[in-house]
Short mmCIF file of C-alpha atoms in Angstrom, two decimals:
data_model
loop_
_atom_site.label_atom_id
_atom_site.label_comp_id
_atom_site.label_asym_id
_atom_site.label_seq_id
_atom_site.Cartn_x
_atom_site.Cartn_y
_atom_site.Cartn_z
CA MET X 25 0.01 -0.01 -0.05
CA ALA X 26 2.65 2.54 0.98
CA ASP X 27 4.04 1.91 -3.12
CA VAL X 28 0.73 2.95 -4.48
CA LEU X 29 0.33 6.19 -2.02
CA GLY X 30 4.11 6.84 -1.08
CA ASP X 31 4.95 9.15 1.41
CA LYS X 32 2.96 12.24 -0.93
CA ASN X 33 -0.31 11.96 1.09
CA PRO X 34 -0.04 10.57 4.67
CA ASP X 35 -3.56 11.64 5.56
CA ALA X 36 -4.85 9.32 2.71
CA ARG X 37 -2.59 6.25 4.17
CA GLU X 38 -3.60 6.72 7.49
CA GLU X 39 -7.50 7.02 6.77
CA ILE X 40 -7.16 3.71 4.65
CA GLU X 41 -5.17 1.89 7.46
CA GLU X 42 -7.88 2.84 10.02
CA GLY X 43 -10.63 1.91 7.90
CA TYR X 44 -9.23 -1.40 7.01
CA GLU X 45 -8.69 -1.85 11.01
CA LYS X 46 -12.24 -1.22 11.42
CA ALA X 47 -13.66 -3.41 8.63
CA ALA X 48 -11.41 -6.21 10.30
CA ASP X 49 -12.57 -5.80 13.74
CA ASP X 50 -16.39 -5.55 12.81
CA ALA X 51 -15.38 -9.21 10.98
CA LYS X 52 -15.10 -10.83 14.34
CA ILE X 53 -18.03 -12.31 16.17
CA THR X 54 -19.01 -12.08 19.41
CA GLU X 55 -18.36 -14.09 22.44
CA ARG X 56 -21.75 -15.22 22.19
CA GLN X 57 -21.79 -16.19 18.35
CA GLY X 58 -19.26 -17.98 19.33
CA GLU X 59 -20.54 -20.14 22.09
CA THR X 60 -23.64 -20.42 19.67
CA ILE X 61 -21.45 -22.46 16.93
CA ASN X 62 -20.21 -24.50 19.37
CA GLU X 63 -23.26 -25.28 20.97
CA ARG X 64 -24.69 -26.55 17.34
CA LEU X 65 -21.60 -28.42 16.75
CA GLU X 66 -22.30 -30.24 19.95
CA SER X 67 -25.52 -30.86 19.10
CA LEU X 68 -24.80 -32.28 15.62
CA ASP X 69 -22.29 -34.69 17.32
CA GLU X 70 -24.91 -36.00 19.48
CA VAL X 71 -27.52 -36.47 16.70
CA LEU X 72 -25.39 -38.25 14.51
CA GLY X 73 -23.39 -40.00 17.08
CA ASP X 74 -21.74 -43.61 15.35
CA LYS X 75 -23.71 -43.19 12.50
CA VAL X 76 -21.62 -40.71 10.48
CA PRO X 77 -18.18 -40.68 11.97
CA VAL X 78 -15.96 -37.66 12.13
CA LYS X 79 -12.25 -37.68 10.82
CA GLU X 80 -11.47 -34.31 11.05
CA ARG X 81 -13.28 -30.88 11.52
CA HIS X 82 -12.60 -27.80 9.83
CA MET X 83 -14.20 -24.60 10.70
CA ILE X 84 -14.04 -22.32 7.81
CA GLY X 85 -15.58 -18.59 7.57
CA SER X 86 -16.04 -15.39 10.27
CA PHE X 87 -15.99 -18.26 13.02
CA THR X 88 -12.23 -18.63 12.51
CA ARG X 89 -11.42 -14.90 11.96
CA GLY X 90 -9.30 -13.09 14.87
CA ARG X 91 -8.67 -16.61 16.76
#
C-alpha cells in the first residue's frame, strides 16, 4: 500500500489503514456467537453419534477470523 500512496499523502494512507482495521474488527464474531456455534456443533455430534464418524473438523468463515 505504501508503494501506491508513497509519502505524498500520509493522511490518505492513515485513513485507509484505519478503515481496514475497522473492517477487520467488524468482521469478528462475538463471544455469544462463538458459544452458539460450539453448541450447534455439539448438538450435531450428539444427533449423528456413531452413524457418521467425523475424521476431521474444519471451521471456515468468520468463525475462524481473529482467532
